[in-house]
Amino acid sequence: MIKLFINLILLTSIFCHFALANDADYRKSLKLFESGSLIVDVRNKSEWQETGVIPGSKLIQMLTPAMTLRNDFINNLISVIGDDKSIKAGIICKSGGRSSATVAMLKEKGYKNIYNMIEGVVGDEKNTGWITRGYPIVECQKDCD
């Protein structure tokens, strides 16, 4: 029983490290943007319209209006990211939840340099967010009509 408990703790700590290894704090998120890395925004259309988007980001809605995963999400995502598993990209949402799930999905597909921009566009009680930090944002034109 003790061995099982120790193995469970060990596996949990490994999983937590693996899950956090691709988190990009606000500094790294800005560096991804400034270096020209691909940025993918997985929020929904109304959020893009409300807050604007990061200049040059690709917009792919993750959830349906009923808040379930869109059937075409992974295929749309991979069509934008491409087949190169070594591509460097940042994934962003409102406050880090959807982007974290997206990074996990892409890791399962073998992508290695995909980063969860953990503060999100808006942030939450723990994180300031892209907009509040004064980082570049533009009105959503494409994909928002």
CSV table of C-alpha atoms in Angstrom, one decimal:
chain,number,residue,atom,x,y,z
A,1,MET,CA,0.0,0.0,0.0
A,2,ILE,CA,2.8,2.4,0.9
A,3,LYS,CA,4.5,1.6,-2.5
A,4,LEU,CA,1.3,2.4,-4.3
A,5,PHE,CA,1.0,5.7,-2.4
A,6,ILE,CA,4.6,6.7,-3.2
A,7,ASN,CA,4.2,5.8,-6.8
A,8,LEU,CA,1.0,7.8,-7.0
A,9,ILE,CA,2.7,10.8,-5.5
A,10,LEU,CA,5.7,10.4,-7.8
A,11,LEU,CA,3.5,10.1,-10.9
A,12,THR,CA,1.5,13.1,-9.8
A,13,SER,CA,4.6,15.2,-9.4
A,14,ILE,CA,5.9,14.2,-12.8
A,15,PHE,CA,2.6,15.0,-14.4
A,16,CYS,CA,2.4,18.4,-12.7
A,17,HIS,CA,6.0,19.2,-13.8
A,18,PHE,CA,5.1,18.1,-17.4
A,19,ALA,CA,1.9,20.1,-17.4
A,20,LEU,CA,3.7,23.3,-16.2
A,21,ALA,CA,6.8,22.9,-18.3
A,22,ASN,CA,5.2,24.7,-21.3
A,23,ASP,CA,3.6,27.6,-19.4
A,24,ALA,CA,4.7,31.0,-20.6
A,25,ASP,CA,4.5,33.8,-18.0
A,26,TYR,CA,3.9,37.4,-19.1
A,27,ARG,CA,7.5,38.0,-20.0
A,28,LYS,CA,7.8,34.8,-22.1
A,29,SER,CA,4.4,35.5,-23.7
A,30,LEU,CA,5.6,38.9,-24.8
A,31,LYS,CA,8.8,37.4,-26.2
A,32,LEU,CA,6.8,34.8,-28.2
A,33,PHE,CA,4.9,37.7,-29.7
A,34,GLU,CA,7.9,39.9,-30.3
A,35,SER,CA,9.9,37.1,-31.9
A,36,GLY,CA,7.1,36.5,-34.5
A,37,SER,CA,6.1,33.1,-33.1
A,38,LEU,CA,2.7,31.9,-34.1
A,39,ILE,CA,0.0,33.0,-31.5
A,40,VAL,CA,-3.3,31.2,-31.5
A,41,ASP,CA,-6.3,32.7,-29.7
A,42,VAL,CA,-8.8,30.0,-28.7
A,43,ARG,CA,-11.5,32.2,-27.2
A,44,ASN,CA,-14.9,32.6,-28.8
A,45,LYS,CA,-16.0,35.2,-31.3
A,46,SER,CA,-17.9,37.4,-28.8
A,47,GLU,CA,-14.7,37.6,-26.7
A,48,TRP,CA,-12.6,38.6,-29.7
A,49,GLN,CA,-15.2,41.3,-30.5
A,50,GLU,CA,-15.3,42.5,-26.9
A,51,THR,CA,-11.6,42.8,-26.1
A,52,GLY,CA,-9.8,42.8,-29.4
A,53,VAL,CA,-7.1,40.4,-30.3
A,54,ILE,CA,-3.3,40.2,-30.4
A,55,PRO,CA,-2.0,41.5,-33.7
A,56,GLY,CA,-1.3,38.8,-36.2
A,57,SER,CA,-2.8,36.0,-34.0
A,58,LYS,CA,-4.7,33.2,-35.5
A,59,LEU,CA,-8.3,32.9,-34.2
A,60,ILE,CA,-9.8,29.4,-33.7
A,61,GLN,CA,-12.8,29.0,-31.5
A,62,MET,CA,-12.4,26.1,-29.1
A,63,LEU,CA,-15.9,25.8,-27.7
A,64,THR,CA,-19.4,25.8,-29.1
A,65,PRO,CA,-22.0,28.3,-27.8
A,66,ALA,CA,-23.1,25.4,-25.4
A,67,MET,CA,-19.5,25.4,-24.0
A,68,THR,CA,-18.6,22.0,-25.4
A,69,LEU,CA,-15.5,21.3,-27.5
A,70,ARG,CA,-16.1,22.0,-31.2
A,71,ASN,CA,-15.9,18.8,-33.3
A,72,ASP,CA,-13.6,20.6,-35.7
A,73,PHE,CA,-11.3,22.2,-33.1
A,74,ILE,CA,-8.3,19.9,-33.3
A,75,ASN,CA,-8.4,19.7,-37.1
A,76,ASN,CA,-8.7,23.5,-37.4
A,77,LEU,CA,-5.9,24.0,-34.9
A,78,ILE,CA,-3.5,21.6,-36.7
A,79,SER,CA,-4.3,23.1,-40.1
A,80,VAL,CA,-3.1,26.4,-38.7
A,81,ILE,CA,-0.1,25.1,-36.7
A,82,GLY,CA,1.0,22.7,-39.4
A,83,ASP,CA,2.6,19.3,-39.2
A,84,ASP,CA,6.0,20.5,-37.9
A,85,LYS,CA,6.1,19.1,-34.4
A,86,SER,CA,8.9,21.5,-33.5
A,87,ILE,CA,7.1,24.7,-34.3
A,88,LYS,CA,7.2,27.4,-31.6
A,89,ALA,CA,3.8,28.8,-30.8
A,90,GLY,CA,1.8,30.4,-28.0
A,91,ILE,CA,-1.8,29.5,-27.2
A,92,ILE,CA,-3.9,32.1,-25.4
A,93,CYS,CA,-7.5,32.4,-24.1
A,94,LYS,CA,-9.2,34.7,-21.6
A,95,SER,CA,-7.4,33.6,-18.5
A,96,GLY,CA,-5.4,30.4,-19.2
A,97,GLY,CA,-7.8,27.5,-18.8
A,98,ARG,CA,-8.7,26.8,-22.4
A,99,SER,CA,-5.2,27.5,-23.6
A,100,SER,CA,-3.8,25.0,-21.0
A,101,ALA,CA,-6.2,22.3,-22.3
A,102,THR,CA,-5.2,23.1,-25.9
A,103,VAL,CA,-1.5,22.8,-25.1
A,104,ALA,CA,-2.2,19.4,-23.4
A,105,MET,CA,-4.0,18.2,-26.5
A,106,LEU,CA,-1.1,19.3,-28.8
A,107,LYS,CA,1.4,17.7,-26.5
A,108,GLU,CA,-0.5,14.4,-26.9
A,109,LYS,CA,-0.1,14.9,-30.7
A,110,GLY,CA,3.7,15.2,-30.3
A,111,TYR,CA,4.1,19.0,-30.5
A,112,LYS,CA,7.0,20.1,-28.2
A,113,ASN,CA,7.3,23.9,-28.3
A,114,ILE,CA,3.7,24.9,-27.8
A,115,TYR,CA,3.3,27.3,-24.8
A,116,ASN,CA,0.3,28.2,-22.7
A,117,MET,CA,0.2,32.0,-22.3
A,118,ILE,CA,-1.0,31.6,-18.7
A,119,GLU,CA,-2.2,35.1,-18.0
A,120,GLY,CA,-4.6,35.1,-20.9
A,121,VAL,CA,-5.9,38.2,-22.7
A,122,VAL,CA,-8.0,39.4,-19.8
A,123,GLY,CA,-6.5,37.6,-16.8
A,124,ASP,CA,-8.2,36.6,-13.6
A,125,GLU,CA,-7.8,37.2,-9.8
A,126,LYS,CA,-4.2,35.7,-9.9
A,127,ASN,CA,-3.0,37.0,-13.3
A,128,THR,CA,-3.0,40.5,-14.7
A,129,GLY,CA,-3.6,39.6,-18.4
A,130,TRP,CA,-2.3,40.8,-21.7
A,131,ILE,CA,-4.5,43.9,-22.0
A,132,THR,CA,-4.0,45.2,-18.5
A,133,ARG,CA,-0.2,44.9,-19.0
A,134,GLY,CA,-0.6,47.3,-22.0
A,135,TYR,CA,0.6,44.7,-24.5
A,136,PRO,CA,-0.4,45.2,-28.2
A,137,ILE,CA,-4.1,44.6,-29.0
A,138,VAL,CA,-6.1,45.4,-32.0
A,139,GLU,CA,-9.8,45.5,-32.9
A,140,CYS,CA,-10.9,42.2,-34.3
A,141,GLN,CA,-11.6,42.5,-38.0
A,142,LYS,CA,-11.1,39.1,-39.6
A,143,ASP,CA,-13.3,36.2,-38.3
A,144,CYS,CA,-15.4,38.5,-36.1
A,145,ASP,CA,-18.2,39.4,-38.4
